[in-house]
């Protein structure tokens, strides 16, 4: 029966099987988008750690202890999750962790006080200072990309 | 989802975070060039020097103009603390200001003395990394340097 063996080769043409193909491709596209985004973001941070440190400590609004935790852990967490997505290992777990990060970024962007520039660029080379609304909006879009990946099994 | 996978990812990130901690602790501090010229012992910076400092991620620009002026436009990344509010807000800002490698204080132009008074207060609080950008917002805009207007 279609789907019972868990193998694409034995999937019989059926409305259910045809419906799964777009969902599978969507999940794959979202997975690669997230992988590229966070690979780029992580590499940009680890290749210039002092600049990332200054960006959070000097231009950010986090408490010192939290800022240091973010400075030390965030770049590597992004990179490790991106590598997992690229090689297809622990995909759902990596996506879940990235979802948590994106929720945090969105909340941070939305809670910035009016008149403050967010020192929280995600990518190397882009303007360091952006509005909190831009950060929150971008985070929510990426969060939406996590949904198809989390819903896929295997 | 498996808890073991979460643990592996977090363990790898924490292990690599140790490298970050070591890397940041062993790097020599970046020397901030001291410009020529000062007022009341506080160094002045030209527009070119301010522009160069703006690209240094450890520099914090402090805008001491009124909040309305700041909202209409300010040096990108500047923190707004109107000069009249500086004394009251300094205790809460002290820690953040102390983290900056350089603090560049500015107001509207050379005709405005607020940046001088604010810089003196910061220097008296022990923030020796304070500089004054006397030409201020007007010259920064005239030179086409990075600015932001609060659109909220």
Coordinates of C-alpha atoms in Angstrom, one line a residue, chain B residues 18-136:
Chain B
X18 CA 35.5 27.6 24.6
X19 CA 37.6 28.4 21.6
X20 CA 35.9 31.8 21.3
X21 CA 36.5 32.5 25.0
X22 CA 40.2 31.7 24.6
X23 CA 40.5 33.6 21.3
X24 CA 38.9 36.8 22.8
X25 CA 41.0 36.6 25.9
X26 CA 44.3 36.3 24.1
X27 CA 43.8 39.1 21.6
X28 CA 45.7 42.3 22.4
X29 CA 43.4 45.4 23.0
X30 CA 43.0 47.6 20.0
X31 CA 44.8 50.9 20.5
X32 CA 42.6 54.0 19.9
X33 CA 44.7 56.8 18.3
X34 CA 44.6 60.0 20.3
X35 CA 43.9 63.0 18.0
X36 CA 45.6 66.3 18.3
X37 CA 43.8 69.2 20.1
X38 CA 41.7 69.1 23.2
X39 CA 39.3 71.2 25.3
X40 CA 39.5 70.9 29.0
X41 CA 41.8 68.0 28.5
X42 CA 39.2 66.1 26.4
X43 CA 40.5 65.2 22.9
X44 CA 38.7 66.7 19.9
X45 CA 38.0 64.6 16.8
X46 CA 37.7 66.0 13.3
X47 CA 35.0 64.8 10.9
X48 CA 37.4 62.4 9.2
X49 CA 38.5 61.0 12.5
X50 CA 34.9 60.6 13.7
X51 CA 34.1 58.9 10.4
X52 CA 37.0 56.5 11.0
X53 CA 36.0 55.8 14.6
X54 CA 32.4 55.1 13.4
X55 CA 33.7 52.1 11.5
X56 CA 35.4 50.8 14.7
X57 CA 32.8 48.5 16.3
X58 CA 34.1 49.5 19.8
X59 CA 33.1 53.1 19.4
X60 CA 29.9 54.5 20.8
X61 CA 28.5 57.8 19.6
X62 CA 26.6 59.8 22.2
X63 CA 24.0 62.3 20.9
X64 CA 23.3 64.9 23.6
X65 CA 20.7 66.8 21.6
X66 CA 17.0 66.8 22.5
X67 CA 15.1 63.6 21.8
X68 CA 13.0 65.3 19.1
X69 CA 16.2 66.3 17.2
X70 CA 17.5 62.8 17.6
X71 CA 14.3 61.3 16.2
X72 CA 14.5 63.5 13.1
X73 CA 17.9 62.2 12.4
X74 CA 21.1 61.1 14.1
X75 CA 24.5 59.5 13.5
X76 CA 23.7 55.8 12.7
X77 CA 24.1 53.9 15.9
X78 CA 24.3 56.8 18.3
X79 CA 22.8 56.6 21.7
X80 CA 20.6 59.6 22.6
X81 CA 21.0 61.0 26.1
X82 CA 19.9 64.7 26.1
X83 CA 22.5 66.7 28.0
X84 CA 19.8 67.8 30.6
X85 CA 19.1 64.1 31.4
X86 CA 22.7 62.9 31.5
X87 CA 23.2 63.3 35.2
X88 CA 20.1 61.4 36.1
X89 CA 20.7 58.5 33.6
X90 CA 24.4 58.1 34.1
X91 CA 24.1 55.5 36.9
X92 CA 22.2 53.2 34.6
X93 CA 24.3 53.9 31.6
X94 CA 27.7 53.7 33.3
X95 CA 28.2 50.1 32.6
X96 CA 27.4 50.3 29.0
X97 CA 29.5 53.4 28.5
X98 CA 32.4 51.7 30.2
X99 CA 32.4 48.9 27.7
X100 CA 33.0 51.2 24.8
X101 CA 36.6 51.6 23.5
X102 CA 35.9 55.2 22.6
X103 CA 32.9 57.5 23.4
X104 CA 32.3 60.3 20.9
X105 CA 30.0 63.0 22.2
X106 CA 28.3 65.3 19.7
X107 CA 25.5 67.8 19.5
X108 CA 24.3 70.1 16.7
X109 CA 27.4 72.1 15.7
X110 CA 30.4 74.0 17.0
X111 CA 28.0 76.7 18.3
X112 CA 26.4 74.2 20.7
X113 CA 28.2 73.7 24.0
X114 CA 26.3 70.6 25.1
X115 CA 28.8 68.2 23.9
X116 CA 31.5 69.8 25.9
X117 CA 29.5 69.8 29.2
X118 CA 28.4 66.2 28.6
X119 CA 32.0 65.1 27.8
X120 CA 33.3 66.8 31.0
X121 CA 30.7 65.0 33.1
X122 CA 31.7 61.7 31.5
X123 CA 35.4 62.3 32.0
X124 CA 34.7 63.1 35.7
X125 CA 32.9 59.8 36.0
X126 CA 36.2 58.1 35.0
X127 CA 35.3 57.5 31.3
X128 CA 38.7 58.6 30.0
X129 CA 37.9 57.2 26.5
X130 CA 35.6 60.2 25.9
X131 CA 36.1 62.4 22.8
X132 CA 34.3 65.4 21.6
X133 CA 33.2 65.8 18.0
X134 CA 32.7 69.6 18.0
X135 CA 31.4 69.9 14.4
X136 CA 28.5 67.7 15.3

